[in-house]
Amino acid sequence: MANVVVIGTQWGDEGKGKVVDLLTAHASRVVRFQGGNNAGHTLVVDGEKSIFHLIPSGILYPDKRCLIGNGVVVDPEVLLVEIIGLRKRGITVTPKRLGLSERAHLILPYHKAIDIAREKAKGKSKIGTTGRGIGPCYEDKVARVGIRTVDLTEPHVLKEKINANLEEKNFYLTNFLGAEPLEYQRIAERYLEIADQLSPFIVDVSLELDEAMERNENILFEGAQGTHLDVDHGTYPFVTSSNPVAANASIGTGIGPSRLDSIVGIVKAYTTRVGSGPFVSELTDETGHYLQKRGQEFGSTTGRPRRCGWLDMVVLRYSARINGITHLAITKLDVLTGLDSICLCTAYEHEGKMLENVPAKLSALNRCRPFYEEMDGWKEDISGAQLLEELPKNAQAYVKRIEGFVGAPVSIVSVGPGREQTILCANPFESG
Ligand code: GDP
Ligand code: IMO
Ligand code: MG
């Protein structure tokens, strides 16, 4: 039995969805533990592309169960759209296949309205959020005024809470943000309808996981976003409002940290970022455009172009430390094919000094310049490689360099978006 956590080591969109889909074959359950529908996880199976925002990326396996943990913020409208979308494709999403934690917090229309109005008010200094209401929902959770899925089972409690919250939110929306107020009746009626549709899915995720673990089943924990978007450990304030780091797999599902066995850090072979905030190895030149085009770097959630740059290994080493990474999965190696040479950022230069860590001070980070090591590229098509030895020598050297610098073994190398376009060196469920 083993429990494996998959997390992003950069700023999200590393290819977590693809890796989770692949590893689901070895687990009985896949569980999301944080974030919400700010996530966009892409899978390509038999040439068909699916993008999941809330439903765990294991849902394409008919015999696996998917769970949404207490740490996730759930926009019920988005969840229903995903369920209906899957059903239209012939994939049955019944309460037997999907469970939603009774303790997960719900996103309400006022969270989205606040998110959008705040970003507008910030103008140039905006965070570049996904506008999905993620931050305001987590704020309410911590302020102890949030609405949880369990409230859907008690209509009078649900109505009371919506009413109390809306009074305060409307005051803030209109008087401070200059936005339109929202109407109580419409929201209450809609959430009562939603309650009918979602109630059958509501379960105690913690208890279910504990029982599955007692039966020696393997559990896969699916992270969203990435370590450098973490509200504690990321490039604050240009972060999301949750903890995408591995430790939160425990809090966000209700199982003790001693039960997590392997932590798989997903590393895109170069770096991307959506939204604002520091990005030391960003390329705004032709090479940056090349990576964006070849890697099709456009957001899976908002469609925004992703900023691109060379692989930042300072960022990766930091992530290995914060998450306790036991395995690395390198994705999108094929995107680098065709480049004469490839740079790796191994340190930051700041006011004449070399830094080996990411500074917490934003003004310092903004002034950091990348220090690069250069390696020779390769021209051969690698998108069909099944073994590390089949990769050109220079591609192998690139993988080895990352492994050596970060200090964790590479278990997976992804050479294309398809499930089968993967080199599996070691199975994280078997090598804890
Ligand atoms: P996630 O948010 O971490 O799950 O990543 P996204 O799905 O947002 O973005 C990753 C994108 O890269 C998706 O379009 C994937 O289909 C694609 N992808 C994943 N692995 C590979 C790979 O090895 N090569 C290529 N070319 N594309 C990949
Ligand atoms: P996945 O799971 C990339 C970014 C947003 C913004 C910041 C805050 O697909 O890797 P938020 O809406 O969360 O308050 O926005 O975080 N962001 C992501 N960037 N991938 C994601 O998820 C992201 N989720 C949030 O672009 O900069
Ligand atoms: Mg994504």
Tab-separated table of C-alpha atoms and ligand atoms in Angstrom:
chain	number	residue	atom	x	y	z
A	1	MET	CA	0.000	0.000	0.000
A	2	ALA	CA	1.234	3.520	-0.746
A	3	ASN	CA	-0.137	7.021	-0.820
A	4	VAL	CA	1.300	9.301	-3.472
A	5	VAL	CA	0.993	13.078	-3.706
A	6	VAL	CA	1.417	14.880	-7.038
A	7	ILE	CA	2.277	18.585	-6.828
A	8	GLY	CA	3.460	21.368	-9.134
A	9	THR	CA	6.986	22.665	-8.519
A	10	GLN	CA	6.673	25.894	-10.514
A	11	TRP	CA	3.769	28.298	-11.149
A	12	GLY	CA	1.178	25.721	-12.182
A	13	ASP	CA	0.409	24.081	-15.543
A	14	GLU	CA	3.369	21.736	-15.229
A	15	GLY	CA	1.356	18.796	-16.554
A	16	LYS	CA	-0.091	17.510	-13.268
A	17	GLY	CA	-3.273	16.331	-14.994
A	18	LYS	CA	-1.378	14.115	-17.416
A	19	VAL	CA	0.720	12.550	-14.657
A	20	VAL	CA	-2.272	12.030	-12.346
A	21	ASP	CA	-4.160	10.301	-15.166
A	22	LEU	CA	-1.169	8.044	-15.757
A	23	LEU	CA	-0.682	7.142	-12.070
A	24	THR	CA	-4.394	6.564	-11.464
A	25	ALA	CA	-3.894	3.119	-13.009
A	26	HIS	CA	-2.152	2.140	-9.748
A	27	ALA	CA	-4.621	3.676	-7.243
A	28	SER	CA	-8.173	2.979	-6.102
A	29	ARG	CA	-8.994	6.626	-5.412
A	30	VAL	CA	-7.858	10.047	-6.620
A	31	VAL	CA	-8.462	13.041	-4.361
A	32	ARG	CA	-8.086	16.793	-4.884
A	33	PHE	CA	-6.998	18.607	-1.703
A	34	GLN	CA	-6.889	22.350	-2.449
A	35	GLY	CA	-7.637	25.077	-4.977
A	36	GLY	CA	-10.803	25.179	-7.004
A	37	ASN	CA	-11.741	25.753	-10.603
A	38	ASN	CA	-8.806	28.105	-11.022
A	39	ALA	CA	-7.126	24.812	-11.958
A	40	GLY	CA	-7.218	23.470	-15.492
A	41	HIS	CA	-5.798	19.958	-15.791
A	42	THR	CA	-5.464	18.511	-19.276
A	43	LEU	CA	-5.420	14.861	-20.245
A	44	VAL	CA	-5.087	13.410	-23.719
A	45	VAL	CA	-6.248	9.812	-23.920
A	46	ASP	CA	-6.603	7.998	-27.267
A	47	GLY	CA	-6.209	11.358	-28.972
A	48	GLU	CA	-9.159	12.865	-27.085
A	49	LYS	CA	-8.492	15.919	-24.941
A	50	SER	CA	-10.276	16.558	-21.625
A	51	ILE	CA	-9.767	19.535	-19.316
A	52	PHE	CA	-10.846	19.183	-15.690
A	53	HIS	CA	-11.250	22.101	-13.305
A	54	LEU	CA	-12.731	20.421	-10.240
A	55	ILE	CA	-13.253	16.739	-10.913
A	56	PRO	CA	-10.046	14.803	-10.205
A	57	SER	CA	-8.046	13.724	-13.238
A	58	GLY	CA	-8.694	10.026	-12.537
A	59	ILE	CA	-12.319	10.143	-13.687
A	60	LEU	CA	-11.619	8.584	-17.097
A	61	TYR	CA	-10.926	5.202	-15.462
A	62	PRO	CA	-14.374	3.609	-15.009
A	63	ASP	CA	-13.335	1.551	-11.968
A	64	LYS	CA	-11.713	4.336	-9.912
A	65	ARG	CA	-13.348	6.630	-7.401
A	66	CYS	CA	-12.691	10.379	-7.403
A	67	LEU	CA	-12.962	12.584	-4.327
A	68	ILE	CA	-12.977	16.321	-3.707
A	69	GLY	CA	-11.444	17.025	-0.312
A	70	ASN	CA	-12.336	19.557	2.380
A	71	GLY	CA	-9.469	21.823	1.302
A	72	VAL	CA	-11.013	22.491	-2.115
A	73	VAL	CA	-13.271	25.482	-2.749
A	74	VAL	CA	-16.135	24.289	-4.908
A	75	ASP	CA	-18.092	26.339	-7.408
A	76	PRO	CA	-21.155	24.096	-7.636
A	77	GLU	CA	-22.168	25.506	-11.029
A	78	VAL	CA	-18.817	24.478	-12.491
A	79	LEU	CA	-18.989	21.060	-10.861
A	80	LEU	CA	-22.436	20.445	-12.352
A	81	VAL	CA	-21.267	21.537	-15.804
A	82	GLU	CA	-18.338	19.113	-15.554
A	83	ILE	CA	-20.579	16.253	-14.450
A	84	ILE	CA	-23.051	16.917	-17.286
A	85	GLY	CA	-20.223	17.311	-19.820
A	86	LEU	CA	-18.797	13.925	-18.867
A	87	ARG	CA	-22.209	12.258	-18.968
A	88	LYS	CA	-22.697	13.581	-22.511
A	89	ARG	CA	-19.503	11.776	-23.447
A	90	GLY	CA	-20.859	8.551	-22.016
A	91	ILE	CA	-18.812	8.706	-18.817
A	92	THR	CA	-21.137	8.059	-15.915
A	93	VAL	CA	-20.494	10.332	-12.968
A	94	THR	CA	-22.723	8.968	-10.232
A	95	PRO	CA	-22.271	9.227	-6.451
A	96	LYS	CA	-20.572	5.827	-6.760
A	97	ARG	CA	-17.788	7.410	-8.802
A	98	LEU	CA	-17.538	10.869	-7.256
A	99	GLY	CA	-17.595	12.053	-3.650
A	100	LEU	CA	-17.611	15.611	-2.376
A	101	SER	CA	-16.405	16.397	1.147
A	102	GLU	CA	-19.080	17.688	3.494
A	103	ARG	CA	-16.492	20.152	4.787
A	104	ALA	CA	-15.513	21.706	1.461
A	105	HIS	CA	-16.397	25.386	1.133
A	106	LEU	CA	-18.695	26.649	-1.598
A	107	ILE	CA	-17.982	29.500	-3.981
A	108	LEU	CA	-20.952	31.853	-4.247
A	109	PRO	CA	-21.692	34.504	-6.867
A	110	TYR	CA	-20.499	37.239	-4.482
A	111	HIS	CA	-17.041	35.665	-4.308
A	112	LYS	CA	-16.682	35.931	-8.076
A	113	ALA	CA	-18.087	39.460	-8.144
A	114	ILE	CA	-15.581	40.590	-5.483
A	115	ASP	CA	-12.646	38.859	-7.195
A	116	ILE	CA	-13.424	40.540	-10.520
A	117	ALA	CA	-14.216	43.992	-9.089
A	118	ARG	CA	-11.071	43.997	-6.944
A	119	GLU	CA	-8.816	43.110	-9.837
A	120	LYS	CA	-10.430	45.882	-11.876
A	121	ALA	CA	-9.879	48.368	-9.074
A	122	LYS	CA	-6.217	47.368	-8.763
A	123	GLY	CA	-5.545	48.271	-12.401
A	124	LYS	CA	-1.892	47.774	-13.284
A	125	SER	CA	-1.021	46.252	-9.924
A	126	LYS	CA	-3.575	43.443	-10.310
A	127	ILE	CA	-2.604	39.866	-9.404
A	128	GLY	CA	-4.023	38.511	-12.630
A	129	THR	CA	-6.352	36.077	-10.855
A	130	THR	CA	-8.514	33.658	-12.781
A	131	GLY	CA	-11.570	35.645	-11.614
A	132	ARG	CA	-13.214	32.503	-10.267
A	133	GLY	CA	-13.760	33.814	-6.718
A	134	ILE	CA	-11.062	31.602	-5.206
A	135	GLY	CA	-9.428	34.232	-2.950
A	136	PRO	CA	-12.677	35.677	-1.542
A	137	CYS	CA	-13.999	32.157	-0.812
A	138	TYR	CA	-10.874	31.186	1.158
A	139	GLU	CA	-11.084	34.536	2.975
A	140	ASP	CA	-14.604	33.663	4.140
A	141	LYS	CA	-13.453	30.220	5.227
A	142	VAL	CA	-10.777	31.728	7.454
A	143	ALA	CA	-13.127	34.493	8.624
A	144	ARG	CA	-15.518	31.721	9.712
A	145	VAL	CA	-18.423	32.927	7.601
A	146	GLY	CA	-18.007	30.425	4.764
A	147	ILE	CA	-20.762	28.146	3.500
A	148	ARG	CA	-19.857	24.467	3.371
A	149	THR	CA	-21.354	21.710	1.257
A	150	VAL	CA	-22.886	20.237	4.403
A	151	ASP	CA	-25.010	23.397	4.629
A	152	LEU	CA	-26.691	22.306	1.393
A	153	THR	CA	-28.438	19.603	3.405
A	154	GLU	CA	-30.117	22.155	5.718
A	155	PRO	CA	-32.083	24.647	3.589
A	156	HIS	CA	-32.876	27.067	6.437
A	157	VAL	CA	-29.195	27.257	7.481
A	158	LEU	CA	-28.161	27.755	3.869
A	159	LYS	CA	-30.643	30.610	3.344
A	160	GLU	CA	-29.739	32.297	6.610
A	161	LYS	CA	-26.029	32.221	5.822
A	162	ILE	CA	-26.462	33.506	2.282
A	163	ASN	CA	-28.629	36.327	3.573
A	164	ALA	CA	-26.235	37.374	6.338
A	165	ASN	CA	-23.216	37.264	4.043
A	166	LEU	CA	-24.876	39.041	1.179
A	167	GLU	CA	-25.750	42.052	3.287
A	168	GLU	CA	-22.073	42.606	4.080
A	169	LYS	CA	-20.820	41.697	0.592
A	170	ASN	CA	-23.236	44.042	-1.129
A	171	PHE	CA	-22.136	46.896	1.108
A	172	TYR	CA	-18.497	46.183	0.174
A	173	LEU	CA	-19.256	45.674	-3.523
A	174	THR	CA	-21.222	48.881	-3.938
A	175	ASN	CA	-19.590	51.299	-1.473
A	176	PHE	CA	-15.977	50.256	-1.770
A	177	LEU	CA	-15.554	48.553	-5.120
A	178	GLY	CA	-18.162	50.537	-7.056
A	179	ALA	CA	-19.741	47.348	-8.408
A	180	GLU	CA	-23.355	46.249	-8.742
A	181	PRO	CA	-25.087	44.590	-5.760
A	182	LEU	CA	-26.358	41.001	-6.035
A	183	GLU	CA	-29.898	39.865	-5.429
A	184	TYR	CA	-30.597	37.524	-2.492
A	185	GLN	CA	-33.650	35.748	-3.902
A	186	ARG	CA	-31.977	34.577	-7.080
A	187	ILE	CA	-28.936	33.206	-5.280
A	188	ALA	CA	-30.949	31.459	-2.577
A	189	GLU	CA	-33.286	29.813	-5.097
A	190	ARG	CA	-30.436	28.647	-7.287
A	191	TYR	CA	-28.432	27.223	-4.375
A	192	LEU	CA	-31.498	25.325	-3.149
A	193	GLU	CA	-31.763	23.717	-6.603
A	194	ILE	CA	-28.048	22.955	-6.493
A	195	ALA	CA	-28.512	21.386	-3.064
A	196	ASP	CA	-30.909	18.837	-4.563
A	197	GLN	CA	-28.466	17.953	-7.305
A	198	LEU	CA	-25.283	17.759	-5.259
A	199	SER	CA	-26.501	16.302	-1.938
A	200	PRO	CA	-26.162	12.673	-3.099
A	201	PHE	CA	-22.436	13.238	-3.688
A	202	ILE	CA	-21.662	14.604	-0.220
A	203	VAL	CA	-19.537	12.260	1.926
A	204	ASP	CA	-16.998	12.211	4.746
A	205	VAL	CA	-13.809	12.090	2.649
A	206	SER	CA	-11.505	11.703	5.648
A	207	LEU	CA	-13.362	8.639	6.888
A	208	GLU	CA	-13.562	7.115	3.425
A	209	LEU	CA	-9.818	7.515	2.884
A	210	ASP	CA	-9.032	6.066	6.287
A	211	GLU	CA	-11.154	3.001	5.544
A	212	ALA	CA	-9.573	2.583	2.091
A	213	MET	CA	-6.107	2.816	3.629
A	214	GLU	CA	-7.043	0.214	6.228
A	215	ARG	CA	-7.887	-2.078	3.302
A	216	ASN	CA	-4.371	-1.413	1.926
A	217	GLU	CA	-5.615	0.472	-1.104
A	218	ASN	CA	-3.378	2.996	-2.889
A	219	ILE	CA	-4.523	6.608	-2.831
A	220	LEU	CA	-3.413	9.344	-5.217
A	221	PHE	CA	-3.523	12.980	-4.057
A	222	GLU	CA	-3.855	15.515	-6.883
A	223	GLY	CA	-2.404	18.964	-6.261
A	224	ALA	CA	-3.486	22.050	-8.166
A	225	GLN	CA	-1.463	25.211	-8.955
A	226	GLY	CA	2.218	25.064	-7.978
A	227	THR	CA	4.622	25.646	-5.101
A	228	HIS	CA	5.501	29.199	-6.154
A	229	LEU	CA	1.793	30.107	-6.148
A	230	ASP	CA	1.524	28.908	-2.532
A	231	VAL	CA	0.105	31.561	-0.201
A	232	ASP	CA	2.888	30.881	2.348
A	233	HIS	CA	5.814	29.767	0.226
A	234	GLY	CA	5.195	31.408	-3.147
A	235	THR	CA	5.965	34.814	-4.620
A	236	TYR	CA	3.570	36.614	-2.263
A	237	PRO	CA	1.330	38.531	-2.950
A	238	PHE	CA	1.351	37.196	-6.525
A	239	VAL	CA	0.041	33.822	-5.425
A	240	THR	CA	-3.205	31.933	-5.075
A	241	SER	CA	-5.080	31.766	-1.750
A	242	SER	CA	-4.386	28.148	-0.817
A	243	ASN	CA	-1.393	25.909	-0.076
A	244	PRO	CA	-0.595	23.831	-3.156
A	245	VAL	CA	2.374	22.237	-1.348
A	246	ALA	CA	2.421	18.536	-0.473
A	247	ALA	CA	1.811	18.958	3.276
A	248	ASN	CA	-1.647	20.257	2.510
A	249	ALA	CA	-2.612	16.865	1.067
A	250	SER	CA	-3.010	15.923	4.708
A	251	ILE	CA	-5.005	18.940	5.907
A	252	GLY	CA	-7.033	19.210	2.724
A	253	THR	CA	-8.377	15.644	2.948
A	254	GLY	CA	-8.305	14.854	6.654
A	255	ILE	CA	-5.627	12.180	6.903
A	256	GLY	CA	-2.495	12.330	9.072
A	257	PRO	CA	0.791	13.451	7.466
A	258	SER	CA	2.559	10.231	8.489
A	259	ARG	CA	0.427	8.404	5.936
A	260	LEU	CA	1.884	10.170	2.902
A	261	ASP	CA	4.575	8.004	1.344
A	262	SER	CA	5.807	9.565	-1.897
A	263	ILE	CA	5.791	13.122	-3.164
A	264	VAL	CA	6.022	13.491	-6.931
A	265	GLY	CA	7.119	16.972	-8.024
A	266	ILE	CA	6.056	17.830	-11.570
A	267	VAL	CA	8.634	19.887	-13.442
A	268	LYS	CA	7.944	21.402	-16.838
A	269	ALA	CA	11.221	21.253	-18.826
A	270	TYR	CA	11.121	25.076	-19.031
A	271	THR	CA	9.200	27.636	-16.992
A	272	THR	CA	5.802	29.278	-17.513
A	273	ARG	CA	3.647	31.597	-15.487
A	274	VAL	CA	0.115	33.004	-16.008
A	275	GLY	CA	-0.816	36.276	-14.362
A	276	SER	CA	1.398	38.914	-12.762
A	277	GLY	CA	4.419	38.556	-10.504
A	278	PRO	CA	8.175	38.025	-10.571
A	279	PHE	CA	9.654	35.569	-13.073
A	280	VAL	CA	13.463	35.744	-13.064
A	281	SER	CA	14.141	33.513	-16.092
A	282	GLU	CA	11.361	34.979	-18.258
A	283	LEU	CA	12.152	35.365	-21.968
A	284	THR	CA	10.387	38.133	-23.811
A	285	ASP	CA	12.405	37.528	-26.991
A	286	GLU	CA	12.103	35.126	-29.918
A	287	THR	CA	13.022	32.095	-27.804
A	288	GLY	CA	10.190	32.942	-25.403
A	289	HIS	CA	7.778	33.069	-28.332
A	290	TYR	CA	9.206	29.819	-29.668
A	291	LEU	CA	8.494	28.056	-26.356
A	292	GLN	CA	5.012	29.551	-26.178
A	293	LYS	CA	4.166	28.415	-29.690
A	294	ARG	CA	5.741	24.964	-29.600
A	295	GLY	CA	4.459	24.286	-26.097
A	296	GLN	CA	1.005	25.726	-26.909
A	297	GLU	CA	1.278	27.757	-23.761
A	298	PHE	CA	-2.207	29.179	-23.413
A	299	GLY	CA	-4.129	28.796	-20.142
A	300	SER	CA	-6.396	25.741	-19.811
A	301	THR	CA	-8.780	27.791	-17.644
A	302	THR	CA	-8.722	31.351	-18.970
A	303	GLY	CA	-7.041	30.943	-22.362
A	304	ARG	CA	-4.524	33.667	-21.460
A	305	PRO	CA	-1.079	33.347	-23.065
A	306	ARG	CA	1.414	31.973	-20.547
A	307	ARG	CA	4.661	33.851	-20.007
A	308	CYS	CA	7.602	31.574	-20.885
A	309	GLY	CA	11.251	31.294	-19.914
A	310	TRP	CA	14.175	28.931	-19.324
A	311	LEU	CA	14.056	26.334	-16.585
A	312	ASP	CA	14.626	28.012	-13.219
A	313	MET	CA	16.387	25.471	-11.032
A	314	VAL	CA	16.562	27.841	-8.056
A	315	VAL	CA	12.780	27.581	-8.029
A	316	LEU	CA	12.983	23.786	-8.309
A	317	ARG	CA	15.465	23.257	-5.499
A	318	TYR	CA	13.308	25.440	-3.256
A	319	SER	CA	10.278	23.315	-4.178
A	320	ALA	CA	12.157	20.089	-3.430
A	321	ARG	CA	12.836	21.420	0.074
A	322	ILE	CA	9.364	22.797	0.819
A	323	ASN	CA	7.566	19.682	-0.432
A	324	GLY	CA	10.036	16.961	0.535
A	325	ILE	CA	9.962	15.688	-3.044
A	326	THR	CA	10.844	12.006	-3.408
A	327	HIS	CA	10.334	11.680	-7.176
A	328	LEU	CA	10.506	14.068	-10.106
A	329	ALA	CA	8.370	13.942	-13.228
A	330	ILE	CA	9.759	16.050	-16.072
A	331	THR	CA	7.146	17.038	-18.641
A	332	LYS	CA	7.176	18.662	-22.071
A	333	LEU	CA	10.772	17.684	-22.808
A	334	ASP	CA	9.714	17.355	-26.469
A	335	VAL	CA	9.008	21.099	-26.604
A	336	LEU	CA	12.740	21.815	-26.294
A	337	THR	CA	13.554	19.706	-29.387
A	338	GLY	CA	15.092	21.789	-32.176
A	339	LEU	CA	16.902	24.350	-30.026
A	340	ASP	CA	20.666	24.667	-30.636
A	341	SER	CA	21.342	25.275	-26.985
A	342	ILE	CA	19.292	25.333	-23.803
A	343	CYS	CA	19.883	27.475	-20.707
A	344	LEU	CA	19.282	26.492	-17.106
A	345	CYS	CA	19.107	29.123	-14.381
A	346	THR	CA	21.269	27.864	-11.504
A	347	ALA	CA	21.482	31.020	-9.354
A	348	TYR	CA	20.210	34.590	-9.134
A	349	GLU	CA	22.477	37.625	-9.322
A	350	HIS	CA	21.386	40.328	-6.931
A	351	GLU	CA	23.361	43.533	-6.368
A	352	GLY	CA	26.658	41.840	-7.213
A	353	LYS	CA	25.948	38.776	-5.063
A	354	MET	CA	24.955	35.268	-6.152
A	355	LEU	CA	21.805	33.942	-4.494
A	356	GLU	CA	20.995	30.258	-4.327
A	357	ASN	CA	17.561	30.741	-2.789
A	358	VAL	CA	14.416	32.642	-3.707
A	359	PRO	CA	14.347	35.835	-1.611
A	360	ALA	CA	11.119	36.538	0.290
A	361	LYS	CA	11.415	40.280	-0.303
A	362	LEU	CA	9.506	41.095	-3.486
A	363	SER	CA	11.613	44.147	-4.299
A	364	ALA	CA	14.779	42.004	-4.127
A	365	LEU	CA	13.253	39.235	-6.231
A	366	ASN	CA	12.192	41.781	-8.824
A	367	ARG	CA	15.817	42.918	-9.136
A	368	CYS	CA	17.288	39.411	-9.448
A	369	ARG	CA	18.902	38.499	-12.754
A	370	PRO	CA	19.250	34.891	-13.936
A	371	PHE	CA	22.659	33.226	-13.926
A	372	TYR	CA	22.670	30.625	-16.674
A	373	GLU	CA	24.439	27.418	-17.440
A	374	GLU	CA	24.225	26.433	-21.113
A	375	MET	CA	23.798	22.953	-22.524
A	376	ASP	CA	23.716	21.666	-26.100
A	377	GLY	CA	20.278	20.948	-27.539
A	378	TRP	CA	19.074	18.076	-29.754
A	379	LYS	CA	17.197	17.889	-33.057
A	380	GLU	CA	15.810	14.332	-33.083
A	381	ASP	CA	12.066	13.747	-32.586
A	382	ILE	CA	11.676	12.305	-29.082
A	383	SER	CA	7.868	12.168	-28.924
A	384	GLY	CA	7.783	8.376	-29.289
A	385	ALA	CA	10.533	7.512	-26.811
A	386	GLN	CA	9.609	4.841	-24.262
A	387	LEU	CA	12.954	4.459	-22.509
A	388	LEU	CA	15.485	7.004	-21.223
A	389	GLU	CA	18.156	5.305	-23.347
A	390	GLU	CA	16.154	6.096	-26.484
A	391	LEU	CA	16.563	9.831	-25.875
A	392	PRO	CA	19.407	11.662	-27.662
A	393	LYS	CA	22.516	11.966	-25.470
A	394	ASN	CA	21.971	15.712	-24.956
A	395	ALA	CA	18.367	15.196	-23.815
A	396	GLN	CA	19.549	12.524	-21.384
A	397	ALA	CA	22.212	14.920	-20.089
A	398	TYR	CA	19.551	17.622	-19.557
A	399	VAL	CA	17.406	15.233	-17.489
A	400	LYS	CA	20.448	14.116	-15.472
A	401	ARG	CA	21.456	17.724	-14.808
A	402	ILE	CA	18.030	18.538	-13.359
A	403	GLU	CA	18.088	15.393	-11.235
A	404	GLY	CA	21.560	16.171	-9.881
A	405	PHE	CA	20.861	19.827	-9.162
A	406	VAL	CA	17.473	19.307	-7.502
A	407	GLY	CA	18.596	16.219	-5.612
A	408	ALA	CA	15.650	13.913	-6.318
A	409	PRO	CA	15.426	11.001	-8.767
A	410	VAL	CA	13.505	11.359	-12.023
A	411	SER	CA	10.757	8.704	-12.218
A	412	ILE	CA	8.777	9.985	-15.162
A	413	VAL	CA	9.726	11.823	-18.341
A	414	SER	CA	6.872	13.018	-20.510
A	415	VAL	CA	7.574	13.496	-24.213
A	416	GLY	CA	4.126	14.447	-25.497
A	417	PRO	CA	0.597	15.190	-24.241
A	418	GLY	CA	-0.732	11.636	-24.804
A	419	ARG	CA	-1.006	9.128	-21.969
A	420	GLU	CA	1.324	6.743	-23.815
A	421	GLN	CA	3.958	9.395	-24.572
A	422	THR	CA	5.684	8.724	-21.304
A	423	ILE	CA	8.907	7.191	-20.062
A	424	LEU	CA	8.259	5.520	-16.710
A	425	CYS	CA	11.577	4.909	-14.954
A	426	ALA	CA	10.166	4.080	-11.513
A	427	ASN	CA	6.626	3.729	-10.197
A	428	PRO	CA	6.120	6.083	-7.218
A	429	PHE	CA	3.593	3.623	-5.748
A	430	GLU	CA	6.282	0.968	-5.588
A	431	SER	CA	9.328	3.011	-4.573
A	432	GLY	CA	8.439	5.168	-1.565
B	1	GDP	P1	-1.656	21.143	-15.194
B	1	GDP	O1	-2.465	22.322	-14.796
B	1	GDP	O2	-0.410	21.004	-14.399
B	1	GDP	O3	-2.441	19.862	-15.211
B	1	GDP	O4	-1.186	21.419	-16.701
B	1	GDP	P2	-2.114	21.962	-17.907
B	1	GDP	O5	-2.997	20.858	-18.350
B	1	GDP	O6	-2.741	23.254	-17.551
B	1	GDP	O7	-1.010	22.304	-18.981
B	1	GDP	C1	-0.140	21.356	-19.478
B	1	GDP	C2	-0.315	21.291	-21.007
B	1	GDP	O8	0.762	20.572	-21.568
B	1	GDP	C3	-1.555	20.548	-21.455
B	1	GDP	O9	-2.016	21.110	-22.648
B	1	GDP	C4	-1.066	19.128	-21.678
B	1	GDP	O10	-1.846	18.406	-22.622
B	1	GDP	C5	0.301	19.412	-22.231
B	1	GDP	N1	1.320	18.384	-21.946
B	1	GDP	C6	1.516	17.648	-20.818
B	1	GDP	N2	2.632	16.907	-20.913
B	1	GDP	C7	3.162	17.201	-22.125
B	1	GDP	C8	4.348	16.779	-22.800
B	1	GDP	O11	5.161	16.001	-22.292
B	1	GDP	N3	4.583	17.326	-24.029
B	1	GDP	C9	3.736	18.204	-24.615
B	1	GDP	N4	4.050	18.682	-25.818
B	1	GDP	N5	2.612	18.615	-24.013
B	1	GDP	C10	2.338	18.132	-22.780
B	2	IMO	P1	-3.281	24.566	-12.421
B	2	IMO	O1	-3.827	23.637	-11.367
B	2	IMO	C1	-1.503	28.408	-13.412
B	2	IMO	C2	-2.645	31.819	-10.911
B	2	IMO	C3	-3.436	32.923	-11.584
B	2	IMO	C4	-2.944	34.121	-10.794
B	2	IMO	C5	-2.809	33.558	-9.377
B	2	IMO	C6	-3.980	33.842	-8.474
B	2	IMO	O2	-3.941	24.407	-13.735
B	2	IMO	O3	-1.799	24.458	-12.476
B	2	IMO	P2	-6.428	32.826	-8.339
B	2	IMO	O4	-7.544	32.807	-9.344
B	2	IMO	O5	-6.002	31.465	-7.897
B	2	IMO	O6	-6.701	33.736	-7.182
B	2	IMO	O7	-5.191	33.508	-9.121
B	2	IMO	O8	-2.650	32.163	-9.533
B	2	IMO	N1	-3.223	30.464	-11.043
B	2	IMO	C7	-2.739	29.516	-11.854
B	2	IMO	N2	-1.756	29.563	-12.762
B	2	IMO	N3	-2.163	27.255	-13.196
B	2	IMO	C8	-3.135	27.177	-12.266
B	2	IMO	O9	-3.713	26.026	-11.906
B	2	IMO	C9	-3.494	28.360	-11.579
B	2	IMO	N4	-4.418	28.663	-10.632
B	2	IMO	C10	-4.224	29.933	-10.309
B	2	IMO	O10	-3.119	33.013	-12.955
B	2	IMO	O11	-1.662	34.505	-11.230
B	3	MG	MG	-3.381	23.997	-15.650
